[in-house]
């Protein structure tokens, strides 16, 4: 890509980032609260209203990050249980998402609920930096040092700590693992360690990635090609948060302009989706996108342009 083309694409990419930020203002969701009500937890806001038994857990990584973990121990109409004796399944979300990914649709359409209804012991992970996993034993999420990590640490620290915890809590039963997008990349990295493999029955990889040079989204590729994440990092932005409040009024004006369809901006990043309707988009945007480390975005971008 030429230097001139990169410069021409920069305002497009920035406009998309702003539009996504505007779309993520908190909105009410069925049976729960908005994404800003972190104190209530996912069990309270998303799981219990549908009649599922759910527990909130925390796991501390070896580098001090305190991660939120939800456990759905029984499905609808089942006798409340502690999950003992059931086969555990660990669900790991993708980039700029959190564990609510597995619970966004109705119970008949969300994998977390479906597994619980089929008598699995369901564990839902939330990576560091997401809204329910921003704790640390010594750092505040406002400290730049808090964000000094990439997907390397998600594989070697977060996934390792969570898998060990689930394995222990489930009575050392081997677990099934399901990862989406970035959740597949960190699994592939983590599974190079024999200890991780020994805790698994199977691994299901949804939208698996090992390299990013085959991305179909022109805007996502452009963001990597123009080194957008690197620019933000050198500007001192260690947290990559596309939901900043300061841009809402600007984006509202942008979205009102003729020919600008903010609904389709999400598809510009993710690719066309035949089955999304506006209500689904609104539920999604009430929770996502989540923050990640700018360093993580740089590492992912390098995977794209180095291949």
Short mmCIF file of C-alpha atoms in Angstrom, two decimals:
data_model
loop_
_atom_site.label_atom_id
_atom_site.label_comp_id
_atom_site.label_asym_id
_atom_site.label_seq_id
_atom_site.Cartn_x
_atom_site.Cartn_y
_atom_site.Cartn_z
CA UNK A 1 0.00 0.00 0.00
CA UNK A 2 1.46 3.40 -1.02
CA UNK A 3 2.07 6.23 1.43
CA UNK A 4 -0.61 8.31 -0.27
CA UNK A 5 -3.18 5.54 0.02
CA UNK A 6 -2.38 5.10 3.69
CA UNK A 7 -2.90 8.80 4.35
CA UNK A 8 -6.21 8.70 2.48
CA UNK A 9 -7.41 5.76 4.54
CA UNK A 10 -6.50 7.27 7.91
CA UNK A 11 -9.54 9.56 8.26
CA UNK A 12 -11.80 6.69 7.19
CA UNK A 13 -10.44 4.40 9.88
CA UNK A 14 -10.66 7.13 12.51
CA UNK A 15 -14.24 7.93 11.52
CA UNK A 16 -15.19 4.28 11.89
CA UNK A 17 -13.61 4.12 15.35
CA UNK A 18 -15.59 7.20 16.37
CA UNK A 19 -18.83 5.81 15.00
CA UNK A 20 -18.40 2.55 16.88
CA UNK A 21 -17.75 4.55 20.04
CA UNK A 22 -20.96 6.49 19.61
CA UNK A 23 -22.95 3.32 19.13
CA UNK A 24 -21.79 1.94 22.43
CA UNK A 25 -23.61 4.32 24.72
CA UNK A 26 -25.32 2.27 27.43
CA UNK A 27 -28.82 1.12 26.45
CA UNK A 28 -31.25 -1.06 28.39
CA UNK A 29 -31.11 -4.79 27.67
CA UNK A 30 -33.69 -7.46 28.35
CA UNK A 31 -33.48 -8.95 31.79
CA UNK A 32 -30.44 -7.00 32.92
CA UNK A 33 -28.62 -3.71 33.17
CA UNK A 34 -26.41 -1.64 30.91
CA UNK A 35 -22.73 -2.34 30.38
CA UNK A 36 -21.75 0.34 32.92
CA UNK A 37 -23.28 -1.51 35.89
CA UNK A 38 -20.16 -3.58 36.51
CA UNK A 39 -20.74 -3.94 40.27
CA UNK A 40 -23.74 -6.20 39.72
CA UNK A 41 -21.77 -8.78 37.74
CA UNK A 42 -22.76 -10.89 34.77
CA UNK A 43 -24.58 -13.52 36.84
CA UNK A 44 -26.94 -10.90 38.24
CA UNK A 45 -27.48 -8.94 35.05
CA UNK A 46 -27.58 -11.63 32.36
CA UNK A 47 -27.90 -15.15 33.77
CA UNK A 48 -30.12 -15.25 36.87
CA UNK A 49 -33.06 -13.43 35.20
CA UNK A 50 -33.45 -16.39 32.82
CA UNK A 51 -33.63 -18.92 35.65
CA UNK A 52 -30.07 -20.30 35.65
CA UNK A 53 -27.97 -20.92 38.75
CA UNK A 54 -24.80 -18.85 38.43
CA UNK A 55 -21.75 -18.09 40.56
CA UNK A 56 -19.21 -15.27 40.36
CA UNK A 57 -15.56 -16.31 40.77
CA UNK A 58 -12.25 -14.47 40.60
CA UNK A 59 -8.84 -15.75 39.55
CA UNK A 60 -5.54 -13.93 40.13
CA UNK A 61 -2.82 -14.41 37.52
CA UNK A 62 0.84 -14.77 38.40
CA UNK A 63 1.45 -11.18 37.25
CA UNK A 64 -1.30 -9.83 39.52
CA UNK A 65 -4.37 -9.37 37.30
CA UNK A 66 -7.68 -10.24 38.97
CA UNK A 67 -9.99 -11.88 36.45
CA UNK A 68 -13.75 -12.35 36.64
CA UNK A 69 -15.12 -15.81 35.89
CA UNK A 70 -18.75 -16.92 35.79
CA UNK A 71 -19.91 -20.47 36.46
CA UNK A 72 -23.37 -21.62 35.34
CA UNK A 73 -24.00 -24.70 37.45
CA UNK A 74 -27.49 -25.70 36.30
CA UNK A 75 -29.88 -25.00 33.47
CA UNK A 76 -33.51 -23.93 33.41
CA UNK A 77 -35.79 -26.29 35.26
CA UNK A 78 -32.88 -28.24 36.71
CA UNK A 79 -32.28 -28.68 40.40
CA UNK A 80 -29.75 -26.12 41.60
CA UNK A 81 -26.35 -27.77 41.92
CA UNK A 82 -22.74 -26.86 42.53
CA UNK A 83 -21.65 -28.25 39.16
CA UNK A 84 -19.97 -31.25 40.79
CA UNK A 85 -19.83 -34.33 38.59
CA UNK A 86 -20.68 -32.48 35.38
CA UNK A 87 -18.22 -32.16 32.52
CA UNK A 88 -16.73 -28.63 32.54
CA UNK A 89 -16.66 -26.38 29.48
CA UNK A 90 -14.54 -23.21 29.38
CA UNK A 91 -15.71 -20.44 27.03
CA UNK A 92 -13.19 -17.77 25.96
CA UNK A 93 -14.28 -14.62 24.11
CA UNK A 94 -12.52 -12.76 21.32
CA UNK A 95 -10.88 -9.37 20.81
CA UNK A 96 -12.59 -6.33 22.37
CA UNK A 97 -15.33 -8.55 23.78
CA UNK A 98 -16.03 -10.13 27.16
CA UNK A 99 -17.80 -13.20 28.52
CA UNK A 100 -21.24 -11.78 27.76
CA UNK A 101 -20.46 -12.78 24.16
CA UNK A 102 -21.75 -16.25 25.05
CA UNK A 103 -24.98 -14.95 26.63
CA UNK A 104 -26.22 -12.16 24.35
CA UNK A 105 -29.01 -13.92 22.53
CA UNK A 106 -31.97 -15.78 23.97
CA UNK A 107 -31.30 -18.95 26.03
CA UNK A 108 -32.17 -21.05 22.98
CA UNK A 109 -29.59 -19.22 20.86
CA UNK A 110 -26.67 -18.59 23.25
CA UNK A 111 -23.99 -21.24 23.69
CA UNK A 112 -23.53 -20.60 27.41
CA UNK A 113 -27.19 -21.30 28.14
CA UNK A 114 -27.44 -24.20 25.69
CA UNK A 115 -24.53 -25.99 27.35
CA UNK A 116 -26.02 -25.46 30.82
CA UNK A 117 -29.38 -26.82 29.66
CA UNK A 118 -27.53 -29.90 28.42
CA UNK A 119 -26.04 -30.43 31.89
CA UNK A 120 -22.52 -29.15 31.35
CA UNK A 121 -20.62 -27.24 34.03
CA UNK A 122 -20.19 -23.93 32.17
CA UNK A 123 -17.31 -21.55 32.91
CA UNK A 124 -17.10 -18.16 31.18
CA UNK A 125 -13.77 -16.32 31.11
CA UNK A 126 -13.21 -12.55 30.96
CA UNK A 127 -9.75 -11.40 29.87
CA UNK A 128 -7.79 -8.67 31.64
CA UNK A 129 -8.90 -5.15 30.77
CA UNK A 130 -12.55 -6.03 30.15
CA UNK A 131 -15.19 -4.36 32.27
CA UNK A 132 -15.39 -7.09 34.92
CA UNK A 133 -11.66 -7.95 34.92
CA UNK A 134 -9.98 -4.62 35.58
CA UNK A 135 -8.59 -5.47 39.02
CA UNK A 136 -4.93 -5.88 39.93
CA UNK A 137 -3.14 -6.53 43.20
CA UNK A 138 -1.09 -3.31 42.93
CA UNK A 139 -2.02 -1.36 39.78
CA UNK A 140 -5.06 0.72 38.88
CA UNK A 141 -6.50 0.44 35.39
CA UNK A 142 -5.71 4.14 35.00
CA UNK A 143 -1.98 3.34 35.27
CA UNK A 144 -0.20 2.89 31.96
CA UNK A 145 1.70 -0.05 33.48
CA UNK A 146 -1.60 -1.89 33.88
CA UNK A 147 -1.88 -2.06 30.08
CA UNK A 148 1.63 -3.36 29.43
CA UNK A 149 0.63 -6.66 27.85
CA UNK A 150 -0.42 -8.32 24.60
CA UNK A 151 -1.96 -11.63 23.59
CA UNK A 152 1.23 -13.35 24.72
CA UNK A 153 0.19 -12.69 28.31
CA UNK A 154 -3.42 -13.62 27.59
CA UNK A 155 -2.12 -17.06 26.60
CA UNK A 156 0.64 -17.60 29.13
CA UNK A 157 -0.94 -15.86 32.13
CA UNK A 158 -4.74 -15.46 31.83
CA UNK A 159 -5.69 -18.69 30.09
CA UNK A 160 -3.24 -20.71 32.15
CA UNK A 161 -4.58 -19.34 35.46
CA UNK A 162 -8.23 -19.76 34.46
CA UNK A 163 -7.75 -23.30 33.13
CA UNK A 164 -5.95 -24.36 36.30
CA UNK A 165 -8.73 -22.88 38.43
CA UNK A 166 -11.52 -24.59 36.48
CA UNK A 167 -9.63 -27.88 36.54
CA UNK A 168 -9.29 -27.63 40.33
CA UNK A 169 -12.87 -26.54 40.99
CA UNK A 170 -14.25 -29.29 38.74
CA UNK A 171 -12.50 -32.01 40.74
CA UNK A 172 -9.63 -32.32 38.25
CA UNK A 173 -11.98 -33.30 35.45
CA UNK A 174 -10.68 -32.56 31.98
CA UNK A 175 -12.59 -29.75 30.29
CA UNK A 176 -13.82 -28.87 26.83
CA UNK A 177 -12.55 -25.51 25.56
CA UNK A 178 -14.40 -23.21 23.15
CA UNK A 179 -12.67 -20.07 21.91
CA UNK A 180 -13.74 -17.38 19.47
CA UNK A 181 -11.36 -15.29 17.34
CA UNK A 182 -8.59 -14.08 19.67
CA UNK A 183 -9.71 -16.83 22.03
CA UNK A 184 -8.49 -19.32 19.43
CA UNK A 185 -5.13 -17.62 18.97
CA UNK A 186 -4.32 -17.69 22.68
CA UNK A 187 -5.45 -21.32 22.85
CA UNK A 188 -3.11 -22.31 20.02
CA UNK A 189 -0.28 -20.55 21.84
CA UNK A 190 -1.14 -22.01 25.24
CA UNK A 191 -1.60 -25.54 23.93
CA UNK A 192 2.06 -25.66 23.00
CA UNK A 193 2.53 -26.39 26.70
CA UNK A 194 1.93 -30.04 27.60
CA UNK A 195 0.40 -29.13 30.97
CA UNK A 196 -2.40 -27.24 29.23
CA UNK A 197 -3.11 -30.11 26.85
CA UNK A 198 -3.38 -32.50 29.79
CA UNK A 199 -6.35 -30.57 31.19
CA UNK A 200 -8.42 -30.69 27.99
CA UNK A 201 -10.88 -33.15 26.47
CA UNK A 202 -11.26 -31.11 23.29
CA UNK A 203 -10.84 -27.62 21.84
CA UNK A 204 -13.46 -26.01 19.61
CA UNK A 205 -12.08 -23.02 17.69
CA UNK A 206 -14.65 -20.60 16.23
CA UNK A 207 -13.30 -18.23 13.55
CA UNK A 208 -9.80 -19.55 14.28
CA UNK A 209 -6.78 -17.35 13.65
CA UNK A 210 -3.06 -17.99 13.73
CA UNK A 211 -2.08 -15.34 11.18
CA UNK A 212 -4.04 -12.24 10.18
CA UNK A 213 -2.92 -11.77 6.58
CA UNK A 214 -6.21 -13.23 5.27
CA UNK A 215 -8.50 -10.61 6.87
CA UNK A 216 -11.40 -9.73 4.57
CA UNK A 217 -12.21 -6.38 6.22
CA UNK A 218 -10.56 -3.56 4.24
CA UNK A 219 -10.88 -1.17 7.17
CA UNK A 220 -9.26 -3.52 9.64
CA UNK A 221 -6.44 -4.16 7.18
CA UNK A 222 -6.05 -0.42 6.64
CA UNK A 223 -5.78 0.16 10.39
CA UNK A 224 -2.87 -2.29 10.47
CA UNK A 225 -1.25 -0.96 7.30
CA UNK A 226 -1.12 2.63 8.54
CA UNK A 227 0.20 1.59 11.95
CA UNK A 228 -2.79 3.16 13.73
CA UNK A 229 -2.20 1.31 17.01
CA UNK A 230 1.49 2.24 16.99
CA UNK A 231 0.56 5.90 16.54
CA UNK A 232 -1.80 5.76 19.52
CA UNK A 233 0.85 4.05 21.62
CA UNK A 234 3.46 6.71 20.92
CA UNK A 235 0.87 9.36 21.74
CA UNK A 236 0.76 7.84 25.23
CA UNK A 237 -2.53 5.94 24.89
CA UNK A 238 -1.74 2.61 26.54
CA UNK A 239 -5.43 1.64 26.79
CA UNK A 240 -7.18 1.02 23.48
CA UNK A 241 -10.77 2.05 24.30
CA UNK A 242 -13.09 2.76 21.36
CA UNK A 243 -15.93 3.89 23.67
CA UNK A 244 -14.61 7.26 24.87
CA UNK A 245 -17.37 9.67 25.85
CA UNK A 246 -15.66 12.71 24.36
CA UNK A 247 -16.48 11.75 20.79
CA UNK A 248 -20.21 11.07 21.17
CA UNK A 249 -21.49 14.46 20.05
CA UNK A 250 -19.15 14.52 17.06
CA UNK A 251 -20.19 11.05 15.94
CA UNK A 252 -23.87 11.85 16.35
CA UNK A 253 -23.40 14.60 13.76
CA UNK A 254 -21.42 12.27 11.49
CA UNK A 255 -24.14 9.63 11.60
CA UNK A 256 -26.77 12.19 10.59
CA UNK A 257 -24.99 13.02 7.36
CA UNK A 258 -26.56 11.75 4.10
CA UNK A 259 -25.00 8.50 2.94
CA UNK A 260 -23.53 7.62 6.36
CA UNK A 261 -24.97 4.39 7.74
CA UNK A 262 -23.57 3.77 11.22
CA UNK A 263 -25.28 0.38 11.36
CA UNK A 264 -23.21 -0.86 8.44
CA UNK A 265 -19.98 0.43 9.93
CA UNK A 266 -19.87 -2.63 12.16
CA UNK A 267 -20.10 -4.87 9.10
CA UNK A 268 -17.27 -2.88 7.55
CA UNK A 269 -15.02 -4.19 10.30
CA UNK A 270 -16.48 -7.67 10.83
CA UNK A 271 -17.61 -8.54 7.31
CA UNK A 272 -21.16 -9.01 6.06
CA UNK A 273 -23.55 -10.88 8.34
CA UNK A 274 -26.76 -12.16 6.81
CA UNK A 275 -28.57 -12.62 10.08
CA UNK A 276 -28.12 -9.44 12.14
CA UNK A 277 -31.11 -7.21 12.75
CA UNK A 278 -31.14 -3.84 14.47
CA UNK A 279 -32.26 -5.23 17.84
CA UNK A 280 -29.36 -7.71 17.83
CA UNK A 281 -26.93 -4.93 17.00
CA UNK A 282 -28.23 -2.83 19.90
CA UNK A 283 -27.80 -5.68 22.39
CA UNK A 284 -24.28 -6.27 21.08
CA UNK A 285 -23.33 -2.62 21.31
CA UNK A 286 -24.65 -2.34 24.87
CA UNK A 287 -21.74 -4.60 25.90
CA UNK A 288 -19.11 -4.33 23.19
CA UNK A 289 -16.57 -3.25 22.17
CA UNK A 290 -14.50 -3.66 25.32
CA UNK A 291 -11.14 -2.07 26.01
CA UNK A 292 -7.87 -3.85 25.35
CA UNK A 293 -4.22 -2.87 25.54
CA UNK A 294 -2.85 -0.75 22.71
CA UNK A 295 0.21 -3.01 22.89
CA UNK A 296 -2.10 -5.95 22.15
CA UNK A 297 -3.42 -4.21 19.04
CA UNK A 298 0.15 -3.51 17.91
CA UNK A 299 1.07 -7.18 18.31
CA UNK A 300 -1.97 -8.24 16.28
CA UNK A 301 -1.25 -5.64 13.58
CA UNK A 302 2.30 -6.94 13.29
CA UNK A 303 0.88 -10.41 12.64
CA UNK A 304 -1.02 -8.96 9.68
CA UNK A 305 1.68 -6.96 7.94
CA UNK A 306 4.54 -9.35 8.66
CA UNK A 307 2.71 -12.11 6.76
#
